[in-house]
mmCIF file of C-alpha atoms and ligand atoms in Angstrom:
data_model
loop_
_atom_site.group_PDB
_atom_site.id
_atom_site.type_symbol
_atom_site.label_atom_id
_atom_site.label_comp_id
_atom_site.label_asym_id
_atom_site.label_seq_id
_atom_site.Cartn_x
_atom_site.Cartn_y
_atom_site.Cartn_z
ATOM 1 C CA UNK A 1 45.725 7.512 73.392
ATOM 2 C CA UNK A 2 44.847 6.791 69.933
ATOM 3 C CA UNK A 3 45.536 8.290 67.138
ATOM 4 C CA UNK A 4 42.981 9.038 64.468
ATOM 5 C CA UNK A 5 43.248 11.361 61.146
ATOM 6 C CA UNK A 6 40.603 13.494 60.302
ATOM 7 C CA UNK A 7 40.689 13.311 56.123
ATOM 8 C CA UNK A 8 38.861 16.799 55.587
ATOM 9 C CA UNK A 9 37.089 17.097 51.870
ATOM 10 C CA UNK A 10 34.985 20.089 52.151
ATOM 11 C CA UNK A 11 30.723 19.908 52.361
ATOM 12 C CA UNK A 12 28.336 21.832 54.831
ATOM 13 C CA UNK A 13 30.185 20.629 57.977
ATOM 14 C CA UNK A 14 33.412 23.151 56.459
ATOM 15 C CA UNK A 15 31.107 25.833 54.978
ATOM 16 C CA UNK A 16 31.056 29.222 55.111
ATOM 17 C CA UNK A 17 28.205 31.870 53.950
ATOM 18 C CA UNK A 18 28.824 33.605 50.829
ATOM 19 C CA UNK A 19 26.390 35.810 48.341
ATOM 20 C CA UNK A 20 25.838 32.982 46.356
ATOM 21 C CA UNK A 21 25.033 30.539 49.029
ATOM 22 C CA UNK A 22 27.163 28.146 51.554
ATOM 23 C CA UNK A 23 30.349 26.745 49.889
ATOM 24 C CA UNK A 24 32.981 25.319 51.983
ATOM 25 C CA UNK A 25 36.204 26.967 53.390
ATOM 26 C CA UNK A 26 36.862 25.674 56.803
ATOM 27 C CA UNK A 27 39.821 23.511 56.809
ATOM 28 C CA UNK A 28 40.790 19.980 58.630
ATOM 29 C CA UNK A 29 42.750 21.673 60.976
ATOM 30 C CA UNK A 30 39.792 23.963 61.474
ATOM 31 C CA UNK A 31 37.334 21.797 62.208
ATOM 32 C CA UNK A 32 39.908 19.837 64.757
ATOM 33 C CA UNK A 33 40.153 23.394 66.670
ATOM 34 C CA UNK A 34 36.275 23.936 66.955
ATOM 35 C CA UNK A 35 35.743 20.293 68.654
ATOM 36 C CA UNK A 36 38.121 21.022 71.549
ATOM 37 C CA UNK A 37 36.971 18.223 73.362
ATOM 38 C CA UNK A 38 38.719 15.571 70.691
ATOM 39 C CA UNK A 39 41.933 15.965 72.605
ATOM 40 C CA UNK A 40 40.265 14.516 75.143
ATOM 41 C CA UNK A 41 39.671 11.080 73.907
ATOM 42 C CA UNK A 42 42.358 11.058 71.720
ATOM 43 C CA UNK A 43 45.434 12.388 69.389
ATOM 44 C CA UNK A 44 43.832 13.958 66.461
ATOM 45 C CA UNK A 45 45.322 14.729 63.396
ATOM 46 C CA UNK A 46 44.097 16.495 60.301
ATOM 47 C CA UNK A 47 44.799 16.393 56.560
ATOM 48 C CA UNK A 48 42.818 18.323 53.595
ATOM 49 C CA UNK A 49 42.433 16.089 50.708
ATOM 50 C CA UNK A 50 39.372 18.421 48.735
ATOM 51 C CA UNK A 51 37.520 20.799 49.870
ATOM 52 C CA UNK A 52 34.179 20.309 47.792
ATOM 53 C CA UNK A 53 30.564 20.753 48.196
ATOM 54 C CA UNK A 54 30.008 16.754 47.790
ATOM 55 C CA UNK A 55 27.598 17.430 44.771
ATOM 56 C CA UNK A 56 30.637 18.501 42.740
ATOM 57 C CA UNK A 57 32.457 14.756 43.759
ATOM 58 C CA UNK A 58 32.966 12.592 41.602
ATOM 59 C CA UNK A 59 34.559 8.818 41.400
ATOM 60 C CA UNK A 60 37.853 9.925 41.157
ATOM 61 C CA UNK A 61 37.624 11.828 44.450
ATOM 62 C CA UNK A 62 36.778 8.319 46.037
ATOM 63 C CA UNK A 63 39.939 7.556 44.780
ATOM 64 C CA UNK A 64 41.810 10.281 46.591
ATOM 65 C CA UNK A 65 40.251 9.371 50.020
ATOM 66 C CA UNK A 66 41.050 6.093 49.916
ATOM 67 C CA UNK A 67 44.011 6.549 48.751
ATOM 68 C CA UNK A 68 44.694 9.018 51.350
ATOM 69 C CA UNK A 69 43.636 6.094 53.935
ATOM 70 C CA UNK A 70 46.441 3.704 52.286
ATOM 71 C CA UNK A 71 48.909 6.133 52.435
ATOM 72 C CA UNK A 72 48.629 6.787 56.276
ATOM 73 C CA UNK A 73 47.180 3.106 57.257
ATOM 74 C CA UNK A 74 49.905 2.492 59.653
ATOM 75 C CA UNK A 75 50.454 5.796 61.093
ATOM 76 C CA UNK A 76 46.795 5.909 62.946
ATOM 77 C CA UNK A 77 44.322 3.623 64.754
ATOM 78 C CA UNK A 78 41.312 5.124 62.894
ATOM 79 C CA UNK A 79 40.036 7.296 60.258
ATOM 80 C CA UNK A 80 37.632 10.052 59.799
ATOM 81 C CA UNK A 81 36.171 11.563 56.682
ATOM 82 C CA UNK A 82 34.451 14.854 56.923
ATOM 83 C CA UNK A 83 32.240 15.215 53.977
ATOM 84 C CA UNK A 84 29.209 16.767 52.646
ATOM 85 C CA UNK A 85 25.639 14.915 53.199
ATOM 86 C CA UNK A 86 24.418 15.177 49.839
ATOM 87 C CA UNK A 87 26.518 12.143 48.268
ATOM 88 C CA UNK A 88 27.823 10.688 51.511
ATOM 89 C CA UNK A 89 26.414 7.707 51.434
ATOM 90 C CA UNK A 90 27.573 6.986 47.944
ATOM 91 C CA UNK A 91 31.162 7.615 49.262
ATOM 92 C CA UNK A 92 30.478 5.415 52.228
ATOM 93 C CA UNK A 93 29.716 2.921 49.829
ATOM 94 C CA UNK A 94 32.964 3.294 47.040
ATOM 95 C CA UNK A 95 34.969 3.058 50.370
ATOM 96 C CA UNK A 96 33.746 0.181 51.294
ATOM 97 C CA UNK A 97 34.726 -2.002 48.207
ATOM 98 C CA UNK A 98 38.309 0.172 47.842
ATOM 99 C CA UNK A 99 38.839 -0.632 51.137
ATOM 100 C CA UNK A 100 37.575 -3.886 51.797
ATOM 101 C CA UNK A 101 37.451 -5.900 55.853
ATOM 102 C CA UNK A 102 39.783 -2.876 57.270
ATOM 103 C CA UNK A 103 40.441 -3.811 60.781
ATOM 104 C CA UNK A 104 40.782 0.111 61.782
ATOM 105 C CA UNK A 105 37.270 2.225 61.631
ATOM 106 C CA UNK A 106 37.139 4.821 58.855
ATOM 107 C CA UNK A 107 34.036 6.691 59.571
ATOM 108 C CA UNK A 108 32.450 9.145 57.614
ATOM 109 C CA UNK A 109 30.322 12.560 59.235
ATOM 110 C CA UNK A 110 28.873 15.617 58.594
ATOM 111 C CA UNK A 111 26.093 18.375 59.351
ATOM 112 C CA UNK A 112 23.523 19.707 58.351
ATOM 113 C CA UNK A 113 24.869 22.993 59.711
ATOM 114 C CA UNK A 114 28.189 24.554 59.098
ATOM 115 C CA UNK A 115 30.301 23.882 61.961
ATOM 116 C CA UNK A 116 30.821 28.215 62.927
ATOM 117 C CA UNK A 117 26.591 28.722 62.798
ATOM 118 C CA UNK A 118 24.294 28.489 65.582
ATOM 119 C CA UNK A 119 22.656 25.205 66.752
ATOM 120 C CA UNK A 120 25.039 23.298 64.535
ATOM 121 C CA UNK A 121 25.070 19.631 64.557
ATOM 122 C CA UNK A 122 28.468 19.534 63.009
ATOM 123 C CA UNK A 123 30.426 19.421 66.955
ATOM 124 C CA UNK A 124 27.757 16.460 68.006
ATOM 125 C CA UNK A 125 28.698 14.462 64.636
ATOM 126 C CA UNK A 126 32.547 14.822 64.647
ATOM 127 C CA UNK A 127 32.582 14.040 68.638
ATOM 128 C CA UNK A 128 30.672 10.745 67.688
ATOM 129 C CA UNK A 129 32.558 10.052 64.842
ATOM 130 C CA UNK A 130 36.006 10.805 66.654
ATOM 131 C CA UNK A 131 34.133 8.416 69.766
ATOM 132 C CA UNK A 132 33.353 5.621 67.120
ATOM 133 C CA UNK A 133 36.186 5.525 65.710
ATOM 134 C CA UNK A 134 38.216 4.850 69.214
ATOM 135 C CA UNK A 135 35.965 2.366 70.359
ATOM 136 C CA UNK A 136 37.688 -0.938 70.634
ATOM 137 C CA UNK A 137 35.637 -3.230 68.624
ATOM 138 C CA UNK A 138 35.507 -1.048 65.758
ATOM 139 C CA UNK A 139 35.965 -1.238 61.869
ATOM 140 C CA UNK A 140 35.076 -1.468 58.415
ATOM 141 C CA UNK A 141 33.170 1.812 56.744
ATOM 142 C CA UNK A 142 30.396 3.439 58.877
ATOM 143 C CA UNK A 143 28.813 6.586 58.484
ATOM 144 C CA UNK A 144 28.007 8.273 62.188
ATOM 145 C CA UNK A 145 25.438 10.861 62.035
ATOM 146 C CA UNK A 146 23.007 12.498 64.437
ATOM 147 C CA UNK A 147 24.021 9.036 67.087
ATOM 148 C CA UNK A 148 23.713 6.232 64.288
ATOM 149 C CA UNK A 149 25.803 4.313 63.351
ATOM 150 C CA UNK A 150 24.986 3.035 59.696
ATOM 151 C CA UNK A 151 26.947 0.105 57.700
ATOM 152 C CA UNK A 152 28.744 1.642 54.573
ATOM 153 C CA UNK A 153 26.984 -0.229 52.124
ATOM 154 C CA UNK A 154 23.457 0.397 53.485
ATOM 155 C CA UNK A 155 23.707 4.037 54.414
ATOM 156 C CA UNK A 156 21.163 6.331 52.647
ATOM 157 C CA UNK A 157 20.351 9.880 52.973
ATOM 158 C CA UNK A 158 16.495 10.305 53.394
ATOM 159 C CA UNK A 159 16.229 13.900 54.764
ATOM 160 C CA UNK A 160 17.239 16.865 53.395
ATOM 161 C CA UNK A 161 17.313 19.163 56.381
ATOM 162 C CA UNK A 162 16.709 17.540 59.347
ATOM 163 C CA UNK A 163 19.514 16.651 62.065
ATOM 164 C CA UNK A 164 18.098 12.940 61.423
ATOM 165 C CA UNK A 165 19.649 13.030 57.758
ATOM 166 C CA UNK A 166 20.652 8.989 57.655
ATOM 167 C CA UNK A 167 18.530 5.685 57.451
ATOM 168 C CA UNK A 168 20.188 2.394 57.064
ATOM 169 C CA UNK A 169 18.233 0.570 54.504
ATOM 170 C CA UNK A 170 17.521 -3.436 54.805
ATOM 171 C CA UNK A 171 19.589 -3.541 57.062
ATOM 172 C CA UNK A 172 19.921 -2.465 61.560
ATOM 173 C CA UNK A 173 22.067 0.078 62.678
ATOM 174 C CA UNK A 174 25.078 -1.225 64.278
ATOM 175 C CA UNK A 175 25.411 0.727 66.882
ATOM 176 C CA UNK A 176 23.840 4.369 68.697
ATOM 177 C CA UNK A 177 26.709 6.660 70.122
ATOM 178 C CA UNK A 178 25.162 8.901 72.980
ATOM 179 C CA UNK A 179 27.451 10.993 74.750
ATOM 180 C CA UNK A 180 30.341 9.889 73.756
ATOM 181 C CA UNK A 181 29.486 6.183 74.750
ATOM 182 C CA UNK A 182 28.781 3.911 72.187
ATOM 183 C CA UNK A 183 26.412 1.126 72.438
ATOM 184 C CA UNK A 184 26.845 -1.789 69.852
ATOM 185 C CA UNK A 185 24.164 -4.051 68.659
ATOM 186 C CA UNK A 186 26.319 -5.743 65.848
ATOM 187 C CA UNK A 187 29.856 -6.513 65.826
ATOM 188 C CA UNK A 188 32.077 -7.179 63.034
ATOM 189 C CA UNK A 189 35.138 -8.605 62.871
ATOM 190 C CA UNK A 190 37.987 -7.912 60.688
ATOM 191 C CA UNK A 191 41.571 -9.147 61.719
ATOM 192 C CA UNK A 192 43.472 -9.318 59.151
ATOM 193 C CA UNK A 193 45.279 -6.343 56.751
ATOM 194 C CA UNK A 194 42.681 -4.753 54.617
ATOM 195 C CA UNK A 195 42.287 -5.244 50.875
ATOM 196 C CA UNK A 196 42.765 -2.234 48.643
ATOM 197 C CA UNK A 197 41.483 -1.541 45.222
ATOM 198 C CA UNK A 198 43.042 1.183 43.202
ATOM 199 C CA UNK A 199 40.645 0.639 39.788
ATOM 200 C CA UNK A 200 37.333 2.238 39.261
ATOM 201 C CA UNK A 201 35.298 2.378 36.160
ATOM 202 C CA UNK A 202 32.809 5.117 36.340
ATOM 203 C CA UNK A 203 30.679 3.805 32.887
ATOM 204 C CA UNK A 204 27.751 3.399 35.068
ATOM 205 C CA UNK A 205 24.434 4.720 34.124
ATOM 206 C CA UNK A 206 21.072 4.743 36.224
ATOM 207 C CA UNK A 207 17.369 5.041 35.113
ATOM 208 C CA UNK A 208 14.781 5.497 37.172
ATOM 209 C CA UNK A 209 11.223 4.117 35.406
ATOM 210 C CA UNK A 210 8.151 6.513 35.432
ATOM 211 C CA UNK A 211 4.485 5.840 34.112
ATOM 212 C CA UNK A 212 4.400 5.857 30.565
ATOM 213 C CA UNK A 213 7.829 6.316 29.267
ATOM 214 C CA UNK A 214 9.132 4.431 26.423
ATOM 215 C CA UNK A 215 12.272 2.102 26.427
ATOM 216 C CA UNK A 216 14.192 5.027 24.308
ATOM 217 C CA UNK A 217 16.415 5.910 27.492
ATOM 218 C CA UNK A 218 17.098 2.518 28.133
ATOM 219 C CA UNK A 219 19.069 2.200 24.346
ATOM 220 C CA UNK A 220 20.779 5.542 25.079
ATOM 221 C CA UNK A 221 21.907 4.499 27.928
ATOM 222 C CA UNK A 222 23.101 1.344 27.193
ATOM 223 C CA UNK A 223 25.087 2.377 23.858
ATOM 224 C CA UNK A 224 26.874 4.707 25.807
ATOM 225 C CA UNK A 225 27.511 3.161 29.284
ATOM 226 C CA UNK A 226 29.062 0.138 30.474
ATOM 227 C CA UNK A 227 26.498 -0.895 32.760
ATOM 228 C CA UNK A 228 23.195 0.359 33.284
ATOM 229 C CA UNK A 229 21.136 0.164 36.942
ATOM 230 C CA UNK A 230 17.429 -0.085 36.106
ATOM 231 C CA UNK A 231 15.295 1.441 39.104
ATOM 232 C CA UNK A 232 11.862 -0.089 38.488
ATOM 233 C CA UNK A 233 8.812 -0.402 40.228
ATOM 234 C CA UNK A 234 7.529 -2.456 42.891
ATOM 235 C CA UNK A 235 9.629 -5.889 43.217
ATOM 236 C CA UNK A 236 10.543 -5.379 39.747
ATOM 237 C CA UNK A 237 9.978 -5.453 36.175
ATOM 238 C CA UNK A 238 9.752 -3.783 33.034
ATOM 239 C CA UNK A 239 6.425 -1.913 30.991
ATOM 240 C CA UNK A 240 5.025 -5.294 28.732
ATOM 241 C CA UNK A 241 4.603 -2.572 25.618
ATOM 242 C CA UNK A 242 4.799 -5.361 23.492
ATOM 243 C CA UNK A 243 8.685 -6.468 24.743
ATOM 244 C CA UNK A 244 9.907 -3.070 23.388
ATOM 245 C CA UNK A 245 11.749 -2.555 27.247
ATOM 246 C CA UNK A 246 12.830 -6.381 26.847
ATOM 247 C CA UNK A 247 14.169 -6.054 23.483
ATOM 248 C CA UNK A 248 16.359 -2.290 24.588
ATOM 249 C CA UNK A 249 17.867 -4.732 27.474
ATOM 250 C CA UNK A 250 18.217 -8.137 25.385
ATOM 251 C CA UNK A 251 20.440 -5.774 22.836
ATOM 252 C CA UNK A 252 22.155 -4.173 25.572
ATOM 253 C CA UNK A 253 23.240 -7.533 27.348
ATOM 254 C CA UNK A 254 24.255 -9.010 23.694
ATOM 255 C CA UNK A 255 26.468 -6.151 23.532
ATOM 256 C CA UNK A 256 28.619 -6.980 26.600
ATOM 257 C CA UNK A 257 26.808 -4.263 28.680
ATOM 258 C CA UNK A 258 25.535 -5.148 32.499
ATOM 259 C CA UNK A 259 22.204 -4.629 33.463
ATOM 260 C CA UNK A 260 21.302 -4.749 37.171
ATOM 261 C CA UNK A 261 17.507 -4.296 38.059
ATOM 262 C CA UNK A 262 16.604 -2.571 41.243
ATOM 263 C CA UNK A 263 13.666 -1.268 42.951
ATOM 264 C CA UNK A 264 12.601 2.555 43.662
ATOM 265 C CA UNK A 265 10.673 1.214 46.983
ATOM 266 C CA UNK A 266 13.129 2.477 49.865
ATOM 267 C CA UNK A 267 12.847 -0.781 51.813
ATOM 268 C CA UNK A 268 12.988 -4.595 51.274
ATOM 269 C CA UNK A 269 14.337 -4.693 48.102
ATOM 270 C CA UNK A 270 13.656 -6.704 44.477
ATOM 271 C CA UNK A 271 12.223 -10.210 43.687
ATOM 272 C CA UNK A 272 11.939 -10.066 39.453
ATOM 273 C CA UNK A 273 10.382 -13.576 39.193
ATOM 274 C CA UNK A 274 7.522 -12.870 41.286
ATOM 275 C CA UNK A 275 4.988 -10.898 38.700
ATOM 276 C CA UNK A 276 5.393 -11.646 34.690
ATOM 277 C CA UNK A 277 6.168 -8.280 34.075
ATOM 278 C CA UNK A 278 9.861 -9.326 36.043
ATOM 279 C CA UNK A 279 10.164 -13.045 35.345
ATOM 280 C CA UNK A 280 11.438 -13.075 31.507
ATOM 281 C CA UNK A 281 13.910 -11.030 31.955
ATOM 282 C CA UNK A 282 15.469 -12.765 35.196
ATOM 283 C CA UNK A 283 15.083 -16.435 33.072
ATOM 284 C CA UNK A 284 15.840 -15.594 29.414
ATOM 285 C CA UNK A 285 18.339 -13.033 29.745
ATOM 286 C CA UNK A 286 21.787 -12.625 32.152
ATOM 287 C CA UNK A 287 20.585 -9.583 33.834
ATOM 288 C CA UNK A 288 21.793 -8.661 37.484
ATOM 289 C CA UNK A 289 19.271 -8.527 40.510
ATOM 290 C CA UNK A 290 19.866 -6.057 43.776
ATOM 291 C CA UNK A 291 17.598 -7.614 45.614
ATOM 292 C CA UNK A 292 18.418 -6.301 48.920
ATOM 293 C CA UNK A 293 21.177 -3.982 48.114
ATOM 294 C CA UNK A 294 20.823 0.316 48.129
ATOM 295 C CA UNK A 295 21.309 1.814 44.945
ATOM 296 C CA UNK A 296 24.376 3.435 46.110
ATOM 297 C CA UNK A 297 25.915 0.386 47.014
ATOM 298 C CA UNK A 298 24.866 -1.211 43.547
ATOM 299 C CA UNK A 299 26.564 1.760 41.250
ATOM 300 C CA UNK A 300 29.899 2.022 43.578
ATOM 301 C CA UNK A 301 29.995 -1.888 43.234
ATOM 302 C CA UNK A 302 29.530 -1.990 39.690
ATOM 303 C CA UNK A 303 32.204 0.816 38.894
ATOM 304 C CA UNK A 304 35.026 -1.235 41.124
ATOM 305 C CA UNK A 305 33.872 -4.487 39.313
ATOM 306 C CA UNK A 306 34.039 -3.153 36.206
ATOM 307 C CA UNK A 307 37.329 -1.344 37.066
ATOM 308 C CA UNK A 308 38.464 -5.217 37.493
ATOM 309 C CA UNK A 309 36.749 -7.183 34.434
ATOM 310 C CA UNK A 310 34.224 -6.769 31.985
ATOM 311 C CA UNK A 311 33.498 -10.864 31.888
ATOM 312 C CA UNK A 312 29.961 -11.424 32.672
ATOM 313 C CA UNK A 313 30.704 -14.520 34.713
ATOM 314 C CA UNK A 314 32.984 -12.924 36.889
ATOM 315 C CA UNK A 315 31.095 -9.502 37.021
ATOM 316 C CA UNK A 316 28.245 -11.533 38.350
ATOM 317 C CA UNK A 317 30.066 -13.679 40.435
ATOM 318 C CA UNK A 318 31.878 -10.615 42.095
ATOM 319 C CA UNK A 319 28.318 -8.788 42.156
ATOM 320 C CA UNK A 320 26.654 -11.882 43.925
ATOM 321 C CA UNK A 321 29.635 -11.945 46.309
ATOM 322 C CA UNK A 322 28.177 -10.191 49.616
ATOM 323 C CA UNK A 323 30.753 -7.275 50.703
ATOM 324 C CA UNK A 324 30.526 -5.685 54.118
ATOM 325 C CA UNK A 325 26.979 -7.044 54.243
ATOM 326 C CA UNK A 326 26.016 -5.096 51.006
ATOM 327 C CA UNK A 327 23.871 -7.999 49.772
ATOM 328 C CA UNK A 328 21.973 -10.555 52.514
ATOM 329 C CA UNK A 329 19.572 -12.522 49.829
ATOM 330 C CA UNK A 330 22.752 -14.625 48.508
ATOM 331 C CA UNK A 331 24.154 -15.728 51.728
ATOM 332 C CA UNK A 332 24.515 -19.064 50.347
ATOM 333 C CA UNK A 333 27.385 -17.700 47.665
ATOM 334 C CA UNK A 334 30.782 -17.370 49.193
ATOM 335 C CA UNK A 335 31.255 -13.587 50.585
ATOM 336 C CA UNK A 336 33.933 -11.656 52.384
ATOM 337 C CA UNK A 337 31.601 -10.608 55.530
HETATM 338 N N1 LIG B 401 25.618 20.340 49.679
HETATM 339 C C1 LIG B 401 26.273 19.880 50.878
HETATM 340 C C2 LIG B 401 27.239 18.786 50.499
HETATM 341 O O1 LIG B 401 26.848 17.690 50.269
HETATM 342 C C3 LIG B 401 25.261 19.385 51.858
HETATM 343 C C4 LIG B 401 25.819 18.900 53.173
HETATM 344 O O2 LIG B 401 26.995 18.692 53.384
HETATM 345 O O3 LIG B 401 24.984 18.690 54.085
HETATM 346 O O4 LIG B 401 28.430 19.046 50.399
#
């Protein structure tokens, strides 16, 4: 049988009810107990590495799972995180560049509902997860929720109480888990060791444009951050207001700072040189495109860049570089898969 470690850091899935709301207190070895049916597909083992409503994570947390993962890599044939919804999927996607081509699943689940209340989904998720992760065939970072199975990098949350809490943006699902059999669409394949990353530089800022506002935010931000994620509008671009945006990022860039623009449509992503609004800034200055990439993905991916180099040229050749399929537009550039 195989043996998997449950890495247990807190969220709904471990909460209990208290006079100021749900915060959690069920531990690893808790959860493992109230899934009896575990033992029967495999040898699970817990471990409590936080116990946090996921709000209150932070980068350095992302740091303790994975280094939790690193520490017991050899030990077990798979790994799963239990973790709260509400930042999950940026999790899924720091563990996916501090753990990079892992040939051993490390899945990520939750709930919606604490695992001790009525009509949870919290023994449906961690039976998936627990299935996923002893499926032969499987490995990099997933999140498994509610019977998907969503790609680390391209996980987002897009419900805030529903069972069906999960969409995986620009990109398919690769693979539904019903009953505890899973049926895969995609396969990857990862052979060799894993890579590890230890470094993460959380100087990463993120704007989201509105009607009407003025570039002001865009200076704050970028005197005080080391890289700044612009969430525009539409395929991208900036307000025209007589190049007073252009001139906030053209002084941020000459200061050494990296600017990525994104989109705030959910799905398909950025194109900057298609309206004029988008097409200066993509030609005149050396700003970053996410063209296909979740915003998730983008910040966790900028923080372990930046935790590596602050050079332009290799910040935007690392950012280019497709990782666990975070990026599709630049399959011509050389990427890990
Ligand atoms: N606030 C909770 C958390 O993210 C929500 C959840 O787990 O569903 O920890």
């Amino acid at each position: 049988m195989k043996k998997i470690l449950l890495i247990a850091t807190g969220g709904t899935i471990a909460s209990g009810n208290t006079d100021a709301g749900l915060t959690p207190t069920v531990s690893g070895e808790e959860l493992l107990r109230a899934v009896p049916g575990l033992k029967n597909i495999c040898e699970p083992h817990a471990i409590q590495v936080l116990n946090l409503d996921s709000t209150d994570m932070t980068p350095a947390d992302w740091l303790v799972i994975s280094g939790a993962i690193e520490r017991y890599y050899d030990q077990y044939d798979g790994f799963v995180v239990a973790h709260g919804t509400d930042t999950m999927a940026y999790t899924a996607a720091a563990l996916s560049y501090l753990v990079r081509r892992s040939p051993k699943p490390i899945v990520l689940t939750g709930a919606q509902k604490p695992i001790h209340s009525e009509n949870t989904d919290s023994q449906v998720n961690l039976l998936d997860a627990f299935a996923y992760a002893c499926s032969p065939g499987s490995c990099g970072v997933v999140i498994v929720f509610n019977g998907s199975v969503i790609l680390g990098t391209r996980a987002r949350k897009v419900r805030s109480k529903s069972f069906s809490a999960f969409s995986s943006i620009n990109y398919p699902e690769l693979a539904s888990v019903r009953e505890g059999r899973v049926l895969r669409y995609i396969y990857l394949n990862y052979q060799k060791p894993p890579v590890f990353s230890h470094r993460l530089n959380d100087s990463v800022g993120l704007v989201k444009l509105i009607p009407g506002m003025g570039p002001e935010v865009l200076s704050y931000m970028l005197r005080r951050k080391d890289a700044l994620v612009v969430e525009s509008f539409g395929v991208g671009g900036v307000p025209s207001e007589g190049s007073r945006f252009f001139d906030a990022i053209r002084r941020g860039v000459k200061a050494g700072k990296t600017v990525v623009m994104t989109t705030q449509v959910p799905n398909e992503g950025s194109d900057l040189t298609v309206y004029r609004v988008g097409h200066r800034l993509k030609t005149d200055l050396p700003v970053l495109e996410a063209y296909d990439m979740t915003t998730e993905a983008v910040v966790a991916k900028l923080m372990w860049i930046l935790g590596q180099t602050r050079d332009h040229g290799e910040v935007s050749r690392l950012f280019y570089g497709s990782i666990s399929h975070d990026m599709l537009y630049t399959e011509e550039l050389p990427h890990e898969g």
